[in-house]
PDB file of C-alpha atoms in Angstrom:
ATOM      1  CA  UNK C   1     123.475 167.053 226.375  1.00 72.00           C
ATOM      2  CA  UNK C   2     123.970 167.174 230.103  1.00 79.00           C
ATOM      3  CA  UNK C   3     126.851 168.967 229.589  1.00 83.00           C
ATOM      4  CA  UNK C   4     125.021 171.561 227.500  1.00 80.00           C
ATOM      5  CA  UNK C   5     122.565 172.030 230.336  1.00 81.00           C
ATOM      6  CA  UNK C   6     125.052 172.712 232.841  1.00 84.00           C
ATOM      7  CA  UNK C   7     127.547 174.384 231.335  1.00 82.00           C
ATOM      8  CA  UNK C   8     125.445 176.534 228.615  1.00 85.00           C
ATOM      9  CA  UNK C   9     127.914 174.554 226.252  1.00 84.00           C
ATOM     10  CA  UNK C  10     128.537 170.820 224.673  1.00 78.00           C
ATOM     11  CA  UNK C  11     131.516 168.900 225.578  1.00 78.00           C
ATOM     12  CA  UNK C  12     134.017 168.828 222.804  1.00 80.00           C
ATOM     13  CA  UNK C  13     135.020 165.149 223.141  1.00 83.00           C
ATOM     14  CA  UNK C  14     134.605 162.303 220.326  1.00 82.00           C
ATOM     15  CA  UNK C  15     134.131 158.736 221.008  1.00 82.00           C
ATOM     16  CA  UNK C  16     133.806 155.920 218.582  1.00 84.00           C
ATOM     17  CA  UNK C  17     130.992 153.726 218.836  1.00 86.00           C
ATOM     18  CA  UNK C  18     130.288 150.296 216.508  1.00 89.00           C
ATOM     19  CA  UNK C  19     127.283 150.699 214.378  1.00 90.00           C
ATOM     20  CA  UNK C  20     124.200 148.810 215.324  1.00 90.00           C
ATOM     21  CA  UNK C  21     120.865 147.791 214.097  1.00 89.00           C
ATOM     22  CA  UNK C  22     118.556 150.219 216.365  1.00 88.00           C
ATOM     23  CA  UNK C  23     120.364 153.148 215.568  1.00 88.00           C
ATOM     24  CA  UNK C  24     120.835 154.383 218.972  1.00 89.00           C
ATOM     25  CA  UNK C  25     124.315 154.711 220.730  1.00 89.00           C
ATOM     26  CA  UNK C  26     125.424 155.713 224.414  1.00 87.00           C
ATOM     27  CA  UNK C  27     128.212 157.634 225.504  1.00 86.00           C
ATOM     28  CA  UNK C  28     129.628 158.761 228.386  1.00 88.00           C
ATOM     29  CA  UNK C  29     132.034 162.012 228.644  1.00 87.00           C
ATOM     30  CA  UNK C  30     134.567 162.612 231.143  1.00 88.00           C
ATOM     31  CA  UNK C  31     131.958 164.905 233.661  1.00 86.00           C
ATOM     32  CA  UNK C  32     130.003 161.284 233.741  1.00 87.00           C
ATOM     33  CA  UNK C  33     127.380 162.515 231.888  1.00 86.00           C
ATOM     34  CA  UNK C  34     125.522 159.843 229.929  1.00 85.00           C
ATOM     35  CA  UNK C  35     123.693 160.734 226.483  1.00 83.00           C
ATOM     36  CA  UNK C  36     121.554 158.524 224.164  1.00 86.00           C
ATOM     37  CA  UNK C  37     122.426 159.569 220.372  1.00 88.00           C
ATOM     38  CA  UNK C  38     119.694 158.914 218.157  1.00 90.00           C
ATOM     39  CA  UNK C  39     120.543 157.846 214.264  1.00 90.00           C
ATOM     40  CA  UNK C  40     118.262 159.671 211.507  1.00 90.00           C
ATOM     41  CA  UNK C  41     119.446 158.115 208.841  1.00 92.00           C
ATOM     42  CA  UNK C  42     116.643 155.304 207.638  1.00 94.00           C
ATOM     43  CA  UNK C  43     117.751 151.630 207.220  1.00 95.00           C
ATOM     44  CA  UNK C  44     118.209 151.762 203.574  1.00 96.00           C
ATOM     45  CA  UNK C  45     120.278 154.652 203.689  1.00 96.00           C
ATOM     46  CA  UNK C  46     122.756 153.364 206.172  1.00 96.00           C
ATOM     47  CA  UNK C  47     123.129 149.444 204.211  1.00 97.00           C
ATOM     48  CA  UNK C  48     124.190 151.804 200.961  1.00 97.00           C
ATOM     49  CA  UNK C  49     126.781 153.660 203.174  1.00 95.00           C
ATOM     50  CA  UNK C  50     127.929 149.656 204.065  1.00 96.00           C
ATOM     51  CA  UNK C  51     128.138 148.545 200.396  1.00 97.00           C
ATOM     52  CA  UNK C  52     129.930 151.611 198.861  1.00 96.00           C
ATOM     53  CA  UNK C  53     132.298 151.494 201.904  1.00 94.00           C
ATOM     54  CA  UNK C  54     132.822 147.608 201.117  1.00 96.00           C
ATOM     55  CA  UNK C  55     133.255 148.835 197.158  1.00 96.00           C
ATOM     56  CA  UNK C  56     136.034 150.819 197.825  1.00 95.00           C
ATOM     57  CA  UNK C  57     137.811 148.913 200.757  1.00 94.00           C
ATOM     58  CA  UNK C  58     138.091 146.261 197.674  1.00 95.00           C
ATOM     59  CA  UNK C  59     135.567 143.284 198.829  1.00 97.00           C
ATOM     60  CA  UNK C  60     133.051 143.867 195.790  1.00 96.00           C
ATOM     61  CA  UNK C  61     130.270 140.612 197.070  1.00 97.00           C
ATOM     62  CA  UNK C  62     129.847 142.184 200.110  1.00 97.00           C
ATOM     63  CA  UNK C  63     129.075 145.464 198.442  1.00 97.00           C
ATOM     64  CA  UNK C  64     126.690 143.803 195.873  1.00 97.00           C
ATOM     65  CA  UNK C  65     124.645 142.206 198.737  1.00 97.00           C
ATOM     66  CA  UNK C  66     124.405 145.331 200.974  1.00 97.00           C
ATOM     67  CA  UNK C  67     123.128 147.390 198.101  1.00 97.00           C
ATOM     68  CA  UNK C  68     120.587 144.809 197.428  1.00 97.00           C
ATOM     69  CA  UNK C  69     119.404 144.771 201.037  1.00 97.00           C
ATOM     70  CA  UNK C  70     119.365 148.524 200.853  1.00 97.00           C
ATOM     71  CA  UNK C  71     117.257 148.364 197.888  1.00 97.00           C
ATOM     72  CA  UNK C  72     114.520 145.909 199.759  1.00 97.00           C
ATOM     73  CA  UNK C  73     114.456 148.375 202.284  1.00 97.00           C
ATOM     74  CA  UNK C  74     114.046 151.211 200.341  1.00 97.00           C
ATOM     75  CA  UNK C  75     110.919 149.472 198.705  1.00 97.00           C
ATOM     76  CA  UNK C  76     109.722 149.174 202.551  1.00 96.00           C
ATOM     77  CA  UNK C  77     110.317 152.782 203.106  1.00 96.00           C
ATOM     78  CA  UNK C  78     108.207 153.840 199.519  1.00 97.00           C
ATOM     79  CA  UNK C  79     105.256 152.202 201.007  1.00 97.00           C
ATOM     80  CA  UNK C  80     105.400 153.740 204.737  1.00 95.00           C
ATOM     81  CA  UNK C  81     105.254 156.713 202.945  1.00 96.00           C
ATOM     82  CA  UNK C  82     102.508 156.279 200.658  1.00 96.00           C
ATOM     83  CA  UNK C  83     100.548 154.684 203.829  1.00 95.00           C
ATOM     84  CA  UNK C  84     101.508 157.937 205.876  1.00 95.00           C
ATOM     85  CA  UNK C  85     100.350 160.403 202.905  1.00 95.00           C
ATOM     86  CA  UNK C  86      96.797 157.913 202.803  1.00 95.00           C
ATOM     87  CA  UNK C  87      96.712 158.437 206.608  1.00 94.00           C
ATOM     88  CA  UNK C  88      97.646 154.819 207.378  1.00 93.00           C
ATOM     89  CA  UNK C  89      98.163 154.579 211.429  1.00 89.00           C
ATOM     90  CA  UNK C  90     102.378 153.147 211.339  1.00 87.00           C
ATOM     91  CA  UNK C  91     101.202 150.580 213.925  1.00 88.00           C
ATOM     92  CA  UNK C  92      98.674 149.538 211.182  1.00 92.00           C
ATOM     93  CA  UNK C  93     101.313 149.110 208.722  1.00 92.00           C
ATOM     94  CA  UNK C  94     103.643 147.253 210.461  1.00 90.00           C
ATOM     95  CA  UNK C  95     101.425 145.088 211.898  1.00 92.00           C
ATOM     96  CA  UNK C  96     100.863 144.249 208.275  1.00 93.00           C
ATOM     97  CA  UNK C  97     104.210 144.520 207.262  1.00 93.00           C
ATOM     98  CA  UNK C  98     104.893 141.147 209.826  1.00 92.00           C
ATOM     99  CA  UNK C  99     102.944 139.053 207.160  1.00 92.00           C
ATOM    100  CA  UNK C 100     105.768 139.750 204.463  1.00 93.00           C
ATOM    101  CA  UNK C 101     109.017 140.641 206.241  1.00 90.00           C
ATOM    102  CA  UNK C 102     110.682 137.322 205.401  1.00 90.00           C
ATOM    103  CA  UNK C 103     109.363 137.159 201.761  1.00 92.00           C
ATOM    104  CA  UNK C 104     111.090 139.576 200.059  1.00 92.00           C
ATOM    105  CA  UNK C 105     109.562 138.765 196.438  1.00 93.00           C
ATOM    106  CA  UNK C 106     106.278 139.523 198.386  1.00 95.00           C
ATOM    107  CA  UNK C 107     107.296 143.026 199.849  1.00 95.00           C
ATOM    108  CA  UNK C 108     108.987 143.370 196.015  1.00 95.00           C
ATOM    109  CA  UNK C 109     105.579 143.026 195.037  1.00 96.00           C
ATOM    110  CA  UNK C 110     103.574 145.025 197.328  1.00 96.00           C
ATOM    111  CA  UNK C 111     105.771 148.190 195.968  1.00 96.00           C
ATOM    112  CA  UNK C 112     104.633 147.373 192.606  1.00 97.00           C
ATOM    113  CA  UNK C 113     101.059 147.929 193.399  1.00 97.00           C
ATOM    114  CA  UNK C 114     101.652 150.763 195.694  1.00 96.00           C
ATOM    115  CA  UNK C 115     103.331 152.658 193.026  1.00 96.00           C
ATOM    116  CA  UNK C 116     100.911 151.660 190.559  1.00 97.00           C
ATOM    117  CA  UNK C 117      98.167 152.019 192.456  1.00 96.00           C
ATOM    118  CA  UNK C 118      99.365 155.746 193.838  1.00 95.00           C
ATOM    119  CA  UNK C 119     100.698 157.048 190.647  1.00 95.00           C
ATOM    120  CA  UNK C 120      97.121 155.908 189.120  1.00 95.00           C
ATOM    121  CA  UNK C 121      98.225 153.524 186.648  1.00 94.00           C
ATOM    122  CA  UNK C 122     101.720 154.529 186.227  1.00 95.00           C
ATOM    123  CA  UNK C 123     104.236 151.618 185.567  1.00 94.00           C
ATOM    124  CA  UNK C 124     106.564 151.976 188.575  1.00 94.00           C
ATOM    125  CA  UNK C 125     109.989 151.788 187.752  1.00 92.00           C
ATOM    126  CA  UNK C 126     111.877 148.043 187.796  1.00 93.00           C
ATOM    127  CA  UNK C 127     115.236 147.642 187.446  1.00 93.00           C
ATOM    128  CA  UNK C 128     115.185 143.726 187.899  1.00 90.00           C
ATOM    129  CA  UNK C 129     114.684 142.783 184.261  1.00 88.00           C
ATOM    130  CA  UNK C 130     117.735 144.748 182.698  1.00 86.00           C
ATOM    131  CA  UNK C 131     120.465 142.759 181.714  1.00 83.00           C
ATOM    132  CA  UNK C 132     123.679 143.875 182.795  1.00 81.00           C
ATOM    133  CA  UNK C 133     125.738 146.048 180.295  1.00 77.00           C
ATOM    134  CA  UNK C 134     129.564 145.238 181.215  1.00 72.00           C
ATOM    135  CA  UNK C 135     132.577 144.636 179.045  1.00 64.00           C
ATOM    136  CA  UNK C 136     134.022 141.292 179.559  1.00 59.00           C
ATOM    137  CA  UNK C 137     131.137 139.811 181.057  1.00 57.00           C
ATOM    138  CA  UNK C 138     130.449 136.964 179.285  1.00 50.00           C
ATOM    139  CA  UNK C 139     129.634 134.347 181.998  1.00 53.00           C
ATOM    140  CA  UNK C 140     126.081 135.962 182.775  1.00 50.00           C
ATOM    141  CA  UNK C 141     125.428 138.340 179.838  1.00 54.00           C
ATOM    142  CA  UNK C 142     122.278 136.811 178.949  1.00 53.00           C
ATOM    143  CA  UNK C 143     121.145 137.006 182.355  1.00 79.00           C
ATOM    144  CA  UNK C 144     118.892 139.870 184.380  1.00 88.00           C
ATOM    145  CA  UNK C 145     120.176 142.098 187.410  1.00 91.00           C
ATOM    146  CA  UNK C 146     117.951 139.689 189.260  1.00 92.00           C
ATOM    147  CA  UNK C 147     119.620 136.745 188.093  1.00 90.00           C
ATOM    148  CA  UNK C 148     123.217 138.464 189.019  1.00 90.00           C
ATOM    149  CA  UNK C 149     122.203 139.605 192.693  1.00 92.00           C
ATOM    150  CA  UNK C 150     120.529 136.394 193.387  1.00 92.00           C
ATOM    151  CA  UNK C 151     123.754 134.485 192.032  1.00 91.00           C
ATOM    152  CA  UNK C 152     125.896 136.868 194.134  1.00 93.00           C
ATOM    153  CA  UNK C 153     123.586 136.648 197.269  1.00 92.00           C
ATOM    154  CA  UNK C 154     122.261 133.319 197.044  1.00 92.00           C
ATOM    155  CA  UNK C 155     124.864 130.944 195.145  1.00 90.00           C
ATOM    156  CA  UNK C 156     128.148 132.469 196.288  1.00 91.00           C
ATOM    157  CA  UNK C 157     129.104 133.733 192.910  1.00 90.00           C
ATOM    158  CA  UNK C 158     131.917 136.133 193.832  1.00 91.00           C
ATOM    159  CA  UNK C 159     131.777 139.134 191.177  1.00 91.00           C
ATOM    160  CA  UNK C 160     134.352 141.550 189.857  1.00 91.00           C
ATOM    161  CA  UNK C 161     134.865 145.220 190.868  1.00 93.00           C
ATOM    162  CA  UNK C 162     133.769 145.904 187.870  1.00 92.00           C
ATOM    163  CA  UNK C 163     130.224 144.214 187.875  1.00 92.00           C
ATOM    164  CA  UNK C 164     129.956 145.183 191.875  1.00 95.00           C
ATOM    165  CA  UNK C 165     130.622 149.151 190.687  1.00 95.00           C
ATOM    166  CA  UNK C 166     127.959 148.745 187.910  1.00 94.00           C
ATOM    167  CA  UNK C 167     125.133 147.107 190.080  1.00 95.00           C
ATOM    168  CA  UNK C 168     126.133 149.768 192.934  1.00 97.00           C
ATOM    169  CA  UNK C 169     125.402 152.506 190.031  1.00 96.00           C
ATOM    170  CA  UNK C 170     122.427 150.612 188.760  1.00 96.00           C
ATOM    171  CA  UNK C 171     120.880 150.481 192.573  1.00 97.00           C
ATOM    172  CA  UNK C 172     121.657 154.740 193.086  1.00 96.00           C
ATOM    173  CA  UNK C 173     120.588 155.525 190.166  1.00 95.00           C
ATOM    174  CA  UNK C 174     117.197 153.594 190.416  1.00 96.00           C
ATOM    175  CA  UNK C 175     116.608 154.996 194.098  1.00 96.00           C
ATOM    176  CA  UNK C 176     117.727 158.966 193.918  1.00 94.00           C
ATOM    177  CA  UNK C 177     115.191 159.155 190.957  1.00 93.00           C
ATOM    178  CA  UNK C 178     112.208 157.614 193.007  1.00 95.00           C
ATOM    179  CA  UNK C 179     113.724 159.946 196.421  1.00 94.00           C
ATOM    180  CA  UNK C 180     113.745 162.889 193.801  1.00 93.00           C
ATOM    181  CA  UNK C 181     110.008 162.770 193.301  1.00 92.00           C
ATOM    182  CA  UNK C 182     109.100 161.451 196.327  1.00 94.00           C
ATOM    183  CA  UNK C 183     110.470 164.604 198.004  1.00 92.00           C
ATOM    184  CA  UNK C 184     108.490 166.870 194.975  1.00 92.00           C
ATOM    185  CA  UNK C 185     104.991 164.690 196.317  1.00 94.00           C
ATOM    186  CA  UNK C 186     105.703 163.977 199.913  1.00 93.00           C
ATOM    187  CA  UNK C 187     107.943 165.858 201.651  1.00 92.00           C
ATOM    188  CA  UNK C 188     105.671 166.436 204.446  1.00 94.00           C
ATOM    189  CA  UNK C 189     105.117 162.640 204.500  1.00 94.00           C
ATOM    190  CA  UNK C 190     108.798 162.299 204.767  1.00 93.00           C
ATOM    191  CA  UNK C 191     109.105 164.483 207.355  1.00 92.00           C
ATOM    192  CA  UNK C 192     106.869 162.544 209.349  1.00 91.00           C
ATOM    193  CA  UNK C 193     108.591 159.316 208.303  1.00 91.00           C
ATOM    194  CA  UNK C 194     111.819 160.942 210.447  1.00 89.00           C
ATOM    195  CA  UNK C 195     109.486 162.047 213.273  1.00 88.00           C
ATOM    196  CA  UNK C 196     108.174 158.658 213.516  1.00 87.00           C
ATOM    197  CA  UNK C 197     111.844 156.949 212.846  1.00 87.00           C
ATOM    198  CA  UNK C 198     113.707 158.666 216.107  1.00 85.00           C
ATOM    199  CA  UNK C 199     110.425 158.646 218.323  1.00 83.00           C
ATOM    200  CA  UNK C 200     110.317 154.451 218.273  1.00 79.00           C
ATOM    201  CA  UNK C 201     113.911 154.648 219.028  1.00 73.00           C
ATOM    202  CA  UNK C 202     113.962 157.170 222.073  1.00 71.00           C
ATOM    203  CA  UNK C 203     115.298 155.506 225.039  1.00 68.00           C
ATOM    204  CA  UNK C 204     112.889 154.907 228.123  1.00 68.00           C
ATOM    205  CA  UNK C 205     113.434 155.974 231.484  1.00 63.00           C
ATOM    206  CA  UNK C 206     112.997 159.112 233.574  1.00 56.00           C
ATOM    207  CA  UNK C 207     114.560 162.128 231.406  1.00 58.00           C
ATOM    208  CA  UNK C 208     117.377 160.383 229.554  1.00 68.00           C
ATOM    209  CA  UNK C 209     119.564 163.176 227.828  1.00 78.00           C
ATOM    210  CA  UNK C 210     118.922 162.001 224.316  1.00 81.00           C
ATOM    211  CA  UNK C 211     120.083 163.961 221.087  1.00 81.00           C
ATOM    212  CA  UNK C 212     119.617 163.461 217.619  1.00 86.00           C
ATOM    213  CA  UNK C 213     122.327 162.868 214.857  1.00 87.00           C
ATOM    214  CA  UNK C 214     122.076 162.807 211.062  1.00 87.00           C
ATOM    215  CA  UNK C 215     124.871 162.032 209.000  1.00 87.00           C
ATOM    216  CA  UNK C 216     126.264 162.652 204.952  1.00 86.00           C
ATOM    217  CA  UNK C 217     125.381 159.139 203.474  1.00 91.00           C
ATOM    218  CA  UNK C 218     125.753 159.124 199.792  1.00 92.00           C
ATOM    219  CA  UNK C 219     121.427 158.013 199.192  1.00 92.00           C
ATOM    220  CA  UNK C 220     120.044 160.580 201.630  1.00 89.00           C
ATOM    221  CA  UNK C 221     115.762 160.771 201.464  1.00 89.00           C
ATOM    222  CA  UNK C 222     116.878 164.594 203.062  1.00 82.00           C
ATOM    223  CA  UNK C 223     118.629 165.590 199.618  1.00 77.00           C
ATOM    224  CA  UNK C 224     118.012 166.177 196.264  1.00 66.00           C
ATOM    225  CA  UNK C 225     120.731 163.641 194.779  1.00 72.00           C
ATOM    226  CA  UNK C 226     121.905 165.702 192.394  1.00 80.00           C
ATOM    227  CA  UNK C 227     125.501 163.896 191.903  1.00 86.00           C
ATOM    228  CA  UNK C 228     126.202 161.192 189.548  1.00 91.00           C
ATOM    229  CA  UNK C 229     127.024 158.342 190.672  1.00 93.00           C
ATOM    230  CA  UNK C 230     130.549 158.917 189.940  1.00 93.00           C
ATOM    231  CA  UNK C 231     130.605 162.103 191.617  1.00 91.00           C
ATOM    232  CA  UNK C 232     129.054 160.281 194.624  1.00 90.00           C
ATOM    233  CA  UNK C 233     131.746 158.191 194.666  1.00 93.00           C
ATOM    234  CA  UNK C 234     134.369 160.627 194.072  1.00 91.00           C
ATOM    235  CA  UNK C 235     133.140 162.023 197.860  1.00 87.00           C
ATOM    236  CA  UNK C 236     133.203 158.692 199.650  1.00 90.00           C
ATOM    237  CA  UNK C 237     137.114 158.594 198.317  1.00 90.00           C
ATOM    238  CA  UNK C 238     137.535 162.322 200.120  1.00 88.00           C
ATOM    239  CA  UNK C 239     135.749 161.053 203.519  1.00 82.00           C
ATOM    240  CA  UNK C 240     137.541 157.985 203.586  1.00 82.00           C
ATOM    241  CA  UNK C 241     140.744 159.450 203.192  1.00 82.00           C
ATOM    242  CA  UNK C 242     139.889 161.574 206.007  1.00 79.00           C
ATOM    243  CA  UNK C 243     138.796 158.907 208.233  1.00 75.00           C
ATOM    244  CA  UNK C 244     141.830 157.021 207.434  1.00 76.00           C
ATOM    245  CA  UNK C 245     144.045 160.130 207.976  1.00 74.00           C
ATOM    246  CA  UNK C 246     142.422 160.639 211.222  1.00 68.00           C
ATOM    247  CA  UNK C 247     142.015 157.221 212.233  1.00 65.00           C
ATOM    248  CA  UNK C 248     138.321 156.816 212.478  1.00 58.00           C
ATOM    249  CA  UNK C 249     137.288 154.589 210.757  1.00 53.00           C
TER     250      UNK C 249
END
């Protein structure tokens, strides 16, 4: 950004940086010039990205549990927005938020009656009660997605590529339908929600140089999600070949 200012033009370099929970990197170019890059992407979008990259590097558990910790905080995303649309102050919300962040049947359930409550009666959609639908799975077929995930994340049962793939497709398919009508009844909410997302994260200080970055993650609360879930995967393939071919990844 420094550069920008000087020069009337961005540096050209690339530098590889380890992702990180707040989102925010630092880099340095060759000038010395020191910029603060700011993530867009929301939580939920990013711990997708991590399970579909673990589904096709071949470790299937460690896609399974990633998806389902993308799909708790997806259900904490649902609610910021339904707060922001009811003009709930964020600082509000999260200092309620503290009371269930450990419990995540709790914050399960506090989606529930947010969606039921905002859609005035509506059943919200649950995907915890289907029973999984996979040929030669006989060792849990009379048992719920719930049952599954919790078996994957909580009693080291170490799944197929096969069952990780379907519970990957169950998880998309379950969010891009709520993000398709959450961006036909509160884009402007969402909007906000991104606002609010890279102003907690901007570095303090005296003028840091700070620029914003958003990238193509496969669940994107920016997009439609028109792809299947196939075709979503079909473009992680494409990007990961590049990274490899490039090497960086």
């Amino acid at each position: 950004m420094q550069c920008l200012q000087e020069q009337g033009f961005p540096t050209f370099e690339y530098q590889s940086v380890e992702m990180n929970d707040e989102g925010v990197f630092t880099s340095t170019c060759k000038k010395g010039h020191t910029t603060f890059t700011n993530l867009q992407q929301q939580k939920f979008e990013i711990l997708y990205e991590y399970g579909i990259m673990a589904l096709l590097d071949g470790y299937p558990r460690e896609a399974i549990t990633s998806a389902a910790a993308s799909l708790e905080r997806f259900y904490e995303y649902f609610i910021t927005i339904i707060c922001l649309k009811n003009k709930i102050e964020i600082d509000k919300f999260n200092t309620i938020w503290k009371s269930v962040s450990n419990q995540s049947e709790r914050q399960f359930g506090a989606y529930l009656f947010t969606y039921f409550i905002d859609k005035n009666g509506d059943i919200p959609p649950i995907i915890d009660n289907d029973k999984p639908v996979i040929a030669n799975y006989s060792k849990n077929e009379t048992k719920t997605w719930k049952e599954f995930r919790n078996n994957v994340v909580h009693k080291g049962y170490i799944p197929s590529s096969e069952e990780a793939y379907a519970y990957l497709e169950l998880v998309y398919n379950h969010i891009t339908i709520l993000i398709k009508n959450m961006k036909e009844n509160y884009d402007k909410e969402i909007q906000q929600s991104i606002f609010n997302h890279l102003l907690k994260k901007h570095p303090k200080g005296e003028n840091p140089f700070v620029s914003t970055m958003s990238i193509s993650t496969i669940l994107n609360i920016n997009e439609a999600c028109n792809k299947t879930f196939k075709e979503a995967i079909d473009k992680a393939k494409i990007s990961q070949q590049i990274l490899d071919k490039n090497n960086l990844k």
